[in-house]
Structure formats: C-alpha cells, structure tokens
Amino acid sequence: MTKIGTPLTSVAKKALLCGSGELGKELAIELQRYGVEVIALDRYENAPAMQIAHRSHTLSMLDGKKLREIIELEKPDHIIPEVEAIATPTLVELEKEGYHVTPTASAALLTMNREGIRRLAAETLGLPTSKYKFADNYEEFVEAVRTVGIPCVVKPVMSSSGHGQSTVKCEEDIDKAWHISQDGGRAGAGRVIVEAFVKFDYEITLLTVRHCAGTTILEPVGHHQVDGDYRESWQPQAMSPAALAKAKEIATAITGALGGYGIFGVEMFIKGDEVIFSEVSPRPHDTGMVTMISQDLSEFALHARALLGLPVPSVRFYGPSASKAIVVEGDTDKVEFGNLEKVLEEEGVQIRLFGKPEVKGHRRFGVILATDDTVEKALAKAERAYSKLEIIIHGR
C-alpha cells in the first residue's frame, strides 16, 4: 500500500532526481502534486528542476563517491535517474543496500550505456536491430566503419540529445566523425558505437508505462531530429496495423526485460511493416513532451504514478497534437522571449519555457505545443506560433 506523508516532515516521501533539466522539472511538478518532497541534482546550478525543488545539490553525477554522500545524507525513498551521465555502478551498490532506483539500478546501468542496451536487445532478446560494432580507439573505429559499411551513424556509447552523434556518408567523413564523438560524449572521450544506416520511412517513440496494474502503451509518437536532437514530435504517428503490433511486441519485450515501474521511451525505425529497435530510455523522453497537450496524463504524470506504485487504469488521448522545440543559439546567460501574446493567439496552442540559465552554442530552451483536427494541421499551427516568437539574446 502506497503512503505519502507531508513534505519537510519526518514522514515525508522523498524523491531524488539525478538530472534536473526540463524533463526533470516536469516530473518534479507531478511528484509535488502528490505531496512528494523533491531533491534535485545536476552538474550546474539553477537547473530547471532545481528552481522548483525543495532542495538541490550541484555535482558531477559521474562522481560516485559524491553521489553516494548526498544520497546517504538525503535518504530518499526514490532515486530517479533523468540523464545518462550518472555513476550507475554506485546506483547498483545502493540498490543492493536497500535504496529504490527507478525503474531499477540494472535498467539504469544498461540504458545509460548504448552498449548494454544494444547487446540486451540484439543478443539476449533477439530483437531486430541495425548492424553494429563498438570501438575504443581510432584504429578500432576505422575498422568498425569498414565492417559496418558506409553510410553509417556514429555515437558515443554514453550521450543524449544528439551530442557527439554524426553520420559518415563518405570516406572523408571518418576522421571528423571520430572527433565529434570524442568531444560530445557525456562521460568525455571514449568508446563509440558504429551503426549501419537504416533506410526507414519514419521513426517513432513508443512510450510504454510499467505500473502495478500492468503495462500501458501510448499512441505512437513520430518525430523529426537534426543531428540526433529532437526538433518536432507529433502524436499519433500513422502506422499500419502490422507495424504497430510488432512495435508493441518489441516495446513489451525490452521493457519487460529491464523491469521495474516507470515510463520508457522505446525508439524504433519503421519501414513498411518492418520494425527495427533503436534505443530505449527508462524515463520520460524529450519527444514525449507532446503528451503535455495530447492526453489527460502526460508522460511525466504517468512516470510519477508508476514509480510511486500507483495504477494507470486508462489514459485519455485528446487527439492529433504536435510539439516544436525552441532552440536558442549563442553564448549568453541572458535570454528573453517576446511577442508571446501573438504566439498564443490561436486556439489550441501552449508554450513551456524551461528557465535554463545559459546557452553556449545551441540549447533547447522551451517547447511549443499545439492541437488540431489532424497531425499536419497541429504541426503547421506549432510552426506558425514558433515563427511569431521573438528570441532576444543579450551579451554576457
């Protein structure tokens, strides 16, 4: 039986977020709706979730000793990984000592590193995946490209939001791709995966919720990426009945193998009726931000319910919806957004501004959400709203 006390008292139910970006912020809001005391962790100060949490700590979460010190100090009921760059072996140790990691420490360990999850999917579960090879140094990398073939996609084994990812389209791209992968990894330079380029019609995220009453699979989310970083997503993605059935089978298999309660973002490539597994994240997914307008329980609300041990009897889908990322480019700690009254003048449009403290290069600062009669109309509405947004970059 789930019991939740009052925050900041001796009977409080405490959740510790390992990662406090925009996804962590929305999850913190949902947890606080249930009266959960939230502690936010991240590598930089004033991260979005830190701005609303009861307490926060700034650290490199790859520092297992420091991470353990904070967890032993806070004694949370739930440890919730929200980014890849975490000392996951420390989480495994802590789980053995009685702490609860969402969905499980082994799931965090496997999915924070592309090698673990790819080997589980392809070699243990026998799920269809692209051809792949791993490499630890430049010589192995060149050999992996030769083996997998050109074109191919190169990614650090530990990264997110497209960091360190590139496509090798010809021989001249090999050296550049290696350097991109070494500069963009969440844990610094190191091991990479080289994947055969998959010719697909579209790609989806199938948000899958494991909870105390079973498994719930949401309407498929389609998305558009630039260099591996999400720019637009929509729901539902039109699929053939056969492809959808296969996708659900794959999502059920991989999330079942990972175990625990929570939401998983299962990414797949679709070619006709063929479905190829790509990746899985054991937490809310950036492409799933569209659920903040498309259904009565967002992916964040569902994650909160599931990890607290609460059931999900049903999810009401409202209809065709879209999201468009607000990406800011520059080098500043002063960003303003203007013309919002025009952005929101159409019916069925919402905006979320994350409150990130600075940008160096390019960074996602918010998202525009839209609904309409069709996905195409929702996407067009989101694009119109985005075109009216004024982004003001001030100098440091």
Short mmCIF file of C-alpha atoms in Angstrom, two decimals:
data_model
loop_
_atom_site.label_atom_id
_atom_site.label_comp_id
_atom_site.label_asym_id
_atom_site.label_seq_id
_atom_site.Cartn_x
_atom_site.Cartn_y
_atom_site.Cartn_z
CA MET A 1 0.00 0.00 0.00
CA THR A 2 1.38 3.39 -1.03
CA LYS A 3 1.53 6.02 1.70
CA ILE A 4 2.69 9.61 1.20
CA GLY A 5 3.44 11.98 4.06
CA THR A 6 3.87 15.74 4.21
CA PRO A 7 6.99 17.35 2.66
CA LEU A 8 9.66 18.61 5.05
CA THR A 9 8.42 16.45 7.92
CA SER A 10 9.69 13.19 9.38
CA VAL A 11 7.04 11.24 7.42
CA ALA A 12 7.76 12.83 4.04
CA LYS A 13 8.05 10.67 0.94
CA LYS A 14 11.30 11.83 -0.69
CA ALA A 15 12.35 11.59 -4.35
CA LEU A 16 15.85 12.46 -5.52
CA LEU A 17 16.24 13.47 -9.18
CA CYS A 18 19.58 12.62 -10.79
CA GLY A 19 19.27 15.24 -13.51
CA SER A 20 17.29 18.47 -13.32
CA GLY A 21 16.67 19.64 -16.87
CA GLU A 22 13.28 20.27 -18.47
CA LEU A 23 12.20 16.64 -18.16
CA GLY A 24 13.20 16.57 -14.51
CA LYS A 25 11.33 19.83 -13.92
CA GLU A 26 8.05 18.47 -15.27
CA LEU A 27 8.50 15.29 -13.25
CA ALA A 28 9.19 17.34 -10.11
CA ILE A 29 5.93 19.23 -10.67
CA GLU A 30 3.99 15.97 -10.98
CA LEU A 31 5.62 14.46 -7.89
CA GLN A 32 4.83 17.59 -5.90
CA ARG A 33 1.18 17.26 -6.91
CA TYR A 34 1.23 14.10 -4.78
CA GLY A 35 2.95 15.85 -1.89
CA VAL A 36 6.34 14.26 -2.52
CA GLU A 37 9.44 16.07 -1.22
CA VAL A 38 11.78 16.61 -4.19
CA ILE A 39 15.57 16.92 -4.10
CA ALA A 40 17.18 17.95 -7.39
CA LEU A 41 20.74 17.11 -8.52
CA ASP A 42 22.63 18.34 -11.56
CA ARG A 43 26.11 19.31 -12.74
CA TYR A 44 25.30 23.04 -12.87
CA GLU A 45 23.49 25.44 -10.55
CA ASN A 46 19.95 26.69 -11.10
CA ALA A 47 18.97 23.90 -13.46
CA PRO A 48 15.22 23.97 -14.28
CA ALA A 49 14.11 21.37 -11.70
CA MET A 50 16.32 22.97 -9.04
CA GLN A 51 14.25 26.13 -9.36
CA ILE A 52 11.15 24.38 -8.01
CA ALA A 53 12.58 21.55 -5.87
CA HIS A 54 12.56 21.60 -2.08
CA ARG A 55 16.37 21.31 -2.08
CA SER A 56 19.16 20.88 -4.59
CA HIS A 57 22.80 19.81 -4.84
CA THR A 58 25.31 20.61 -7.58
CA LEU A 59 27.82 17.90 -8.50
CA SER A 60 29.16 15.74 -11.27
CA MET A 61 26.93 12.69 -11.03
CA LEU A 62 29.75 10.67 -12.55
CA ASP A 63 31.49 11.14 -9.19
CA GLY A 64 30.24 8.01 -7.44
CA LYS A 65 31.69 8.98 -4.06
CA LYS A 66 29.99 12.38 -4.03
CA LEU A 67 26.74 10.91 -5.34
CA ARG A 68 26.75 8.34 -2.54
CA GLU A 69 27.43 11.02 0.08
CA ILE A 70 24.40 13.03 -1.00
CA ILE A 71 22.11 10.01 -1.19
CA GLU A 72 23.19 8.83 2.25
CA LEU A 73 22.59 12.35 3.56
CA GLU A 74 19.13 12.72 1.99
CA LYS A 75 17.97 9.09 2.39
CA PRO A 76 15.40 9.31 -0.44
CA ASP A 77 12.60 6.80 -0.91
CA HIS A 78 13.11 7.01 -4.67
CA ILE A 79 16.27 7.69 -6.69
CA ILE A 80 15.22 8.76 -10.20
CA PRO A 81 17.85 8.90 -12.98
CA GLU A 82 16.95 11.58 -15.52
CA VAL A 83 20.20 11.81 -17.55
CA GLU A 84 22.83 9.38 -18.88
CA ALA A 85 25.86 10.83 -17.09
CA ILE A 86 25.50 9.06 -13.74
CA ALA A 87 27.82 6.74 -11.83
CA THR A 88 25.44 3.83 -12.41
CA PRO A 89 27.66 1.24 -10.63
CA THR A 90 27.12 3.32 -7.49
CA LEU A 91 23.36 3.09 -8.03
CA VAL A 92 23.66 -0.68 -8.32
CA GLU A 93 25.54 -0.77 -4.99
CA LEU A 94 22.98 1.48 -3.32
CA GLU A 95 20.08 -0.63 -4.57
CA LYS A 96 21.68 -3.71 -3.02
CA GLU A 97 21.84 -1.76 0.24
CA GLY A 98 18.09 -1.14 0.18
CA TYR A 99 17.61 2.06 -1.82
CA HIS A 100 14.98 2.12 -4.57
CA VAL A 101 16.15 3.18 -8.05
CA THR A 102 13.59 3.95 -10.79
CA PRO A 103 12.86 1.75 -12.60
CA THR A 104 15.77 -0.41 -11.38
CA ALA A 105 19.51 0.14 -10.99
CA SER A 106 20.25 -2.51 -13.60
CA ALA A 107 17.94 -0.78 -16.08
CA ALA A 108 19.78 2.49 -15.46
CA LEU A 109 23.14 0.72 -15.88
CA LEU A 110 22.15 -0.95 -19.15
CA THR A 111 20.45 2.02 -20.78
CA MET A 112 22.85 4.78 -19.74
CA ASN A 113 25.37 2.99 -21.97
CA ARG A 114 24.37 2.16 -25.55
CA GLU A 115 26.44 -0.99 -25.48
CA GLY A 116 24.50 -2.57 -22.65
CA ILE A 117 21.08 -1.98 -24.13
CA ARG A 118 22.10 -2.92 -27.67
CA ARG A 119 23.56 -6.24 -26.52
CA LEU A 120 20.44 -6.94 -24.42
CA ALA A 121 18.13 -6.21 -27.35
CA ALA A 122 20.05 -7.93 -30.13
CA GLU A 123 21.99 -10.71 -28.42
CA THR A 124 19.77 -11.66 -25.45
CA LEU A 125 16.25 -10.90 -26.67
CA GLY A 126 16.88 -11.39 -30.38
CA LEU A 127 15.12 -8.18 -31.37
CA PRO A 128 15.73 -6.79 -34.87
CA THR A 129 18.41 -4.05 -34.81
CA SER A 130 20.78 -2.45 -37.29
CA LYS A 131 24.23 -3.97 -37.80
CA TYR A 132 26.70 -2.51 -35.28
CA LYS A 133 30.26 -2.56 -33.94
CA PHE A 134 31.91 -0.94 -30.92
CA ALA A 135 35.30 0.78 -30.88
CA ASP A 136 37.60 2.07 -28.12
CA ASN A 137 40.17 3.95 -30.20
CA TYR A 138 40.63 5.50 -33.61
CA GLU A 139 42.13 2.38 -35.21
CA GLU A 140 39.23 0.21 -33.99
CA PHE A 141 36.80 2.91 -35.11
CA VAL A 142 38.11 2.93 -38.68
CA GLU A 143 37.91 -0.86 -38.78
CA ALA A 144 34.33 -0.73 -37.41
CA VAL A 145 33.30 1.69 -40.17
CA ARG A 146 34.84 -0.63 -42.76
CA THR A 147 32.97 -3.63 -41.27
CA VAL A 148 29.57 -1.95 -40.84
CA GLY A 149 29.84 -0.08 -44.13
CA ILE A 150 29.19 3.44 -45.35
CA PRO A 151 26.84 5.19 -44.76
CA CYS A 152 26.80 4.63 -41.00
CA VAL A 153 25.92 6.50 -37.83
CA VAL A 154 28.50 7.14 -35.09
CA LYS A 155 27.53 7.79 -31.45
CA PRO A 156 29.36 7.84 -28.10
CA VAL A 157 28.14 4.91 -26.03
CA MET A 158 27.00 7.45 -23.43
CA SER A 159 25.39 10.67 -24.67
CA SER A 160 21.99 12.32 -25.13
CA SER A 161 20.12 14.85 -27.27
CA GLY A 162 22.35 14.06 -30.24
CA HIS A 163 25.60 15.15 -28.53
CA GLY A 164 28.56 13.52 -30.26
CA GLN A 165 26.45 11.93 -32.97
CA SER A 166 27.18 12.19 -36.69
CA THR A 167 26.72 10.32 -39.96
CA VAL A 168 29.56 9.03 -42.10
CA LYS A 169 28.41 9.47 -45.70
CA CYS A 170 31.79 9.09 -47.39
CA GLU A 171 35.45 8.28 -46.62
CA GLU A 172 36.21 11.96 -45.96
CA ASP A 173 33.73 12.00 -43.03
CA ILE A 174 35.51 9.30 -40.99
CA ASP A 175 38.07 11.48 -39.21
CA LYS A 176 35.54 14.24 -38.50
CA ALA A 177 33.00 11.76 -37.09
CA TRP A 178 35.59 10.36 -34.68
CA HIS A 179 36.44 13.80 -33.31
CA ILE A 180 32.75 14.71 -32.95
CA SER A 181 32.14 11.52 -30.95
CA GLN A 182 35.08 12.20 -28.64
CA ASP A 183 34.03 15.79 -27.98
CA GLY A 184 30.33 15.05 -27.41
CA GLY A 185 30.24 12.08 -25.04
CA ARG A 186 28.57 12.66 -21.69
CA ALA A 187 31.46 10.98 -19.91
CA GLY A 188 34.13 12.52 -22.12
CA ALA A 189 36.17 10.80 -24.83
CA GLY A 190 35.88 7.04 -25.09
CA ARG A 191 34.02 4.08 -26.56
CA VAL A 192 31.70 4.57 -29.52
CA ILE A 193 29.11 2.56 -31.42
CA VAL A 194 29.09 2.46 -35.21
CA GLU A 195 25.68 1.54 -36.61
CA ALA A 196 24.69 0.69 -40.17
CA PHE A 197 22.49 3.42 -41.63
CA VAL A 198 18.89 2.22 -41.65
CA LYS A 199 16.70 3.19 -44.59
CA PHE A 200 13.37 3.87 -42.92
CA ASP A 201 10.08 5.56 -43.74
CA TYR A 202 9.84 7.19 -40.31
CA GLU A 203 10.91 6.68 -36.71
CA ILE A 204 8.80 6.54 -33.58
CA THR A 205 8.96 6.67 -29.83
CA LEU A 206 6.57 4.20 -28.25
CA LEU A 207 6.02 5.42 -24.70
CA THR A 208 5.47 2.36 -22.53
CA VAL A 209 4.41 2.51 -18.88
CA ARG A 210 5.07 -0.36 -16.49
CA HIS A 211 2.97 0.05 -13.35
CA CYS A 212 1.50 -2.00 -10.53
CA ALA A 213 -1.59 -2.89 -12.59
CA GLY A 214 0.26 -3.93 -15.77
CA THR A 215 1.73 -2.31 -18.87
CA THR A 216 0.17 0.59 -20.78
CA ILE A 217 1.38 1.59 -24.26
CA LEU A 218 0.53 5.06 -25.51
CA GLU A 219 -0.28 6.25 -29.03
CA PRO A 220 2.93 6.20 -31.13
CA VAL A 221 4.92 9.43 -31.27
CA GLY A 222 6.53 10.44 -34.54
CA HIS A 223 9.46 12.83 -34.52
CA HIS A 224 11.95 14.79 -36.57
CA GLN A 225 15.58 15.12 -35.48
CA VAL A 226 18.52 17.27 -36.51
CA ASP A 227 21.90 15.63 -35.80
CA GLY A 228 20.17 13.31 -33.35
CA ASP A 229 18.48 16.13 -31.44
CA TYR A 230 14.68 16.30 -31.38
CA ARG A 231 13.11 19.29 -33.11
CA GLU A 232 9.46 18.29 -33.63
CA SER A 233 7.23 15.46 -32.46
CA TRP A 234 3.63 14.53 -33.09
CA GLN A 235 1.04 12.07 -31.87
CA PRO A 236 -0.30 9.82 -33.21
CA GLN A 237 2.12 8.67 -35.89
CA ALA A 238 0.13 6.84 -38.57
CA MET A 239 1.23 3.19 -38.78
CA SER A 240 0.00 0.02 -40.42
CA PRO A 241 -1.72 -2.39 -38.02
CA ALA A 242 1.07 -4.93 -38.60
CA ALA A 243 3.85 -2.43 -37.83
CA LEU A 244 2.08 -1.17 -34.72
CA ALA A 245 1.57 -4.72 -33.44
CA LYS A 246 5.28 -5.52 -33.95
CA ALA A 247 6.31 -2.27 -32.28
CA LYS A 248 4.18 -3.09 -29.25
CA GLU A 249 5.72 -6.57 -29.07
CA ILE A 250 9.24 -5.08 -29.11
CA ALA A 251 8.35 -2.44 -26.51
CA THR A 252 6.79 -5.03 -24.22
CA ALA A 253 9.81 -7.34 -24.56
CA ILE A 254 12.53 -4.75 -23.90
CA THR A 255 10.72 -3.03 -21.02
CA GLY A 256 9.83 -6.37 -19.50
CA ALA A 257 13.49 -7.39 -19.59
CA LEU A 258 14.51 -4.13 -17.90
CA GLY A 259 11.80 -4.44 -15.24
CA GLY A 260 10.64 -2.04 -12.55
CA TYR A 261 7.94 0.62 -12.66
CA GLY A 262 8.02 3.80 -14.71
CA ILE A 263 7.75 5.13 -18.25
CA PHE A 264 10.11 4.01 -21.01
CA GLY A 265 10.70 5.73 -24.33
CA VAL A 266 11.29 2.94 -26.86
CA GLU A 267 12.70 4.29 -30.15
CA MET A 268 12.20 2.30 -33.35
CA PHE A 269 12.67 2.66 -37.11
CA ILE A 270 9.73 1.74 -39.35
CA LYS A 271 9.99 0.61 -42.99
CA GLY A 272 6.60 -0.50 -44.28
CA ASP A 273 5.57 -3.28 -41.89
CA GLU A 274 9.16 -3.85 -40.76
CA VAL A 275 10.15 -2.58 -37.28
CA ILE A 276 13.78 -2.19 -36.11
CA PHE A 277 14.66 -1.48 -32.48
CA SER A 278 16.95 1.53 -31.93
CA GLU A 279 17.17 2.62 -28.27
CA VAL A 280 15.22 2.77 -25.02
CA SER A 281 15.26 5.35 -22.22
CA PRO A 282 13.90 4.27 -18.80
CA ARG A 283 12.42 7.71 -18.09
CA PRO A 284 10.36 10.43 -19.81
CA HIS A 285 11.54 11.11 -23.35
CA ASP A 286 12.07 14.51 -24.98
CA THR A 287 9.89 13.57 -27.96
CA GLY A 288 7.16 12.70 -25.45
CA MET A 289 6.74 16.33 -24.42
CA VAL A 290 3.85 16.35 -26.90
CA THR A 291 1.88 14.40 -24.26
CA MET A 292 1.65 17.58 -22.19
CA ILE A 293 -1.15 18.62 -24.55
CA SER A 294 -2.25 15.39 -26.27
CA GLN A 295 -3.63 13.44 -23.32
CA ASP A 296 -5.01 13.76 -19.80
CA LEU A 297 -1.92 12.21 -18.17
CA SER A 298 1.40 13.42 -19.61
CA GLU A 299 4.42 11.13 -19.70
CA PHE A 300 5.61 12.92 -16.55
CA ALA A 301 2.34 12.32 -14.71
CA LEU A 302 2.49 8.67 -15.76
CA HIS A 303 6.10 8.29 -14.60
CA ALA A 304 5.20 9.78 -11.22
CA ARG A 305 2.20 7.48 -10.81
CA ALA A 306 4.09 4.38 -11.80
CA LEU A 307 7.19 4.93 -9.67
CA LEU A 308 5.02 5.69 -6.62
CA GLY A 309 3.37 2.30 -7.04
CA LEU A 310 0.04 3.68 -8.29
CA PRO A 311 -2.07 2.16 -11.08
CA VAL A 312 -2.84 3.61 -14.51
CA PRO A 313 -6.41 2.45 -15.23
CA SER A 314 -6.58 4.38 -18.51
CA VAL A 315 -5.10 7.27 -20.47
CA ARG A 316 -7.44 9.59 -22.36
CA PHE A 317 -5.98 10.66 -25.68
CA TYR A 318 -7.41 14.01 -26.77
CA GLY A 319 -6.47 13.92 -30.43
CA PRO A 320 -3.82 14.93 -33.00
CA SER A 321 -1.13 17.06 -31.38
CA ALA A 322 2.38 18.37 -32.03
CA SER A 323 5.38 19.84 -30.24
CA LYS A 324 8.15 22.06 -31.58
CA ALA A 325 11.39 22.64 -29.69
CA ILE A 326 12.51 26.22 -29.07
CA VAL A 327 16.24 26.11 -29.79
CA VAL A 328 18.41 29.09 -28.85
CA GLU A 329 21.84 29.69 -30.40
CA GLY A 330 24.52 31.93 -28.92
CA ASP A 331 26.77 32.39 -25.90
CA THR A 332 24.93 34.17 -23.12
CA ASP A 333 23.34 33.87 -19.70
CA LYS A 334 20.62 36.38 -20.60
CA VAL A 335 17.85 35.15 -22.90
CA GLU A 336 14.42 36.75 -23.22
CA PHE A 337 11.33 35.68 -25.14
CA GLY A 338 8.98 38.24 -26.61
CA ASN A 339 5.78 38.59 -28.65
CA LEU A 340 4.16 35.86 -26.54
CA GLU A 341 0.69 37.36 -26.94
CA LYS A 342 0.97 36.64 -30.68
CA VAL A 343 2.46 33.18 -30.10
CA LEU A 344 -0.61 32.22 -28.09
CA GLU A 345 -3.29 33.95 -30.12
CA GLU A 346 -4.52 30.79 -31.85
CA GLU A 347 -6.77 28.32 -30.08
CA GLY A 348 -5.06 25.08 -29.07
CA VAL A 349 -1.54 26.47 -28.57
CA GLN A 350 0.55 26.32 -25.39
CA ILE A 351 4.16 27.16 -24.57
CA ARG A 352 6.59 25.91 -21.92
CA LEU A 353 9.75 27.90 -21.16
CA PHE A 354 12.24 25.82 -19.21
CA GLY A 355 14.22 28.55 -17.44
CA LYS A 356 17.68 27.29 -18.40
CA PRO A 357 20.36 29.67 -17.09
CA GLU A 358 22.63 29.94 -20.14
CA VAL A 359 23.47 28.79 -23.64
CA LYS A 360 26.84 28.04 -25.22
CA GLY A 361 26.36 27.02 -28.83
CA HIS A 362 22.77 25.78 -29.14
CA ARG A 363 20.36 24.59 -26.50
CA ARG A 364 16.67 23.74 -26.12
CA PHE A 365 15.03 26.46 -24.03
CA GLY A 366 11.36 25.62 -24.40
CA VAL A 367 8.67 23.90 -26.40
CA ILE A 368 5.54 24.98 -28.25
CA LEU A 369 2.56 22.62 -28.09
CA ALA A 370 -0.43 22.54 -30.43
CA THR A 371 -3.58 20.54 -31.14
CA ASP A 372 -5.83 20.44 -34.20
CA ASP A 373 -8.02 18.15 -36.29
CA THR A 374 -5.05 16.41 -37.91
CA VAL A 375 -1.37 15.95 -37.14
CA GLU A 376 -0.48 18.01 -40.20
CA LYS A 377 -2.61 20.92 -39.01
CA ALA A 378 -1.19 20.65 -35.48
CA LEU A 379 2.38 20.76 -36.84
CA ALA A 380 1.54 23.75 -39.02
CA LYS A 381 -0.05 25.53 -36.06
CA ALA A 382 3.04 24.92 -33.91
CA GLU A 383 5.24 26.23 -36.72
CA ARG A 384 3.12 29.39 -37.04
CA ALA A 385 3.34 30.01 -33.32
CA TYR A 386 7.10 29.47 -33.39
CA SER A 387 7.53 31.92 -36.27
CA LYS A 388 5.95 34.66 -34.12
CA LEU A 389 8.25 34.04 -31.13
CA GLU A 390 10.91 36.68 -30.55
CA ILE A 391 14.17 35.35 -29.08
CA ILE A 392 16.30 38.11 -27.60
CA ILE A 393 19.98 37.34 -26.97
CA HIS A 394 21.83 39.72 -24.61
CA GLY A 395 25.61 39.81 -24.16
CA ARG A 396 27.17 38.39 -21.03
#
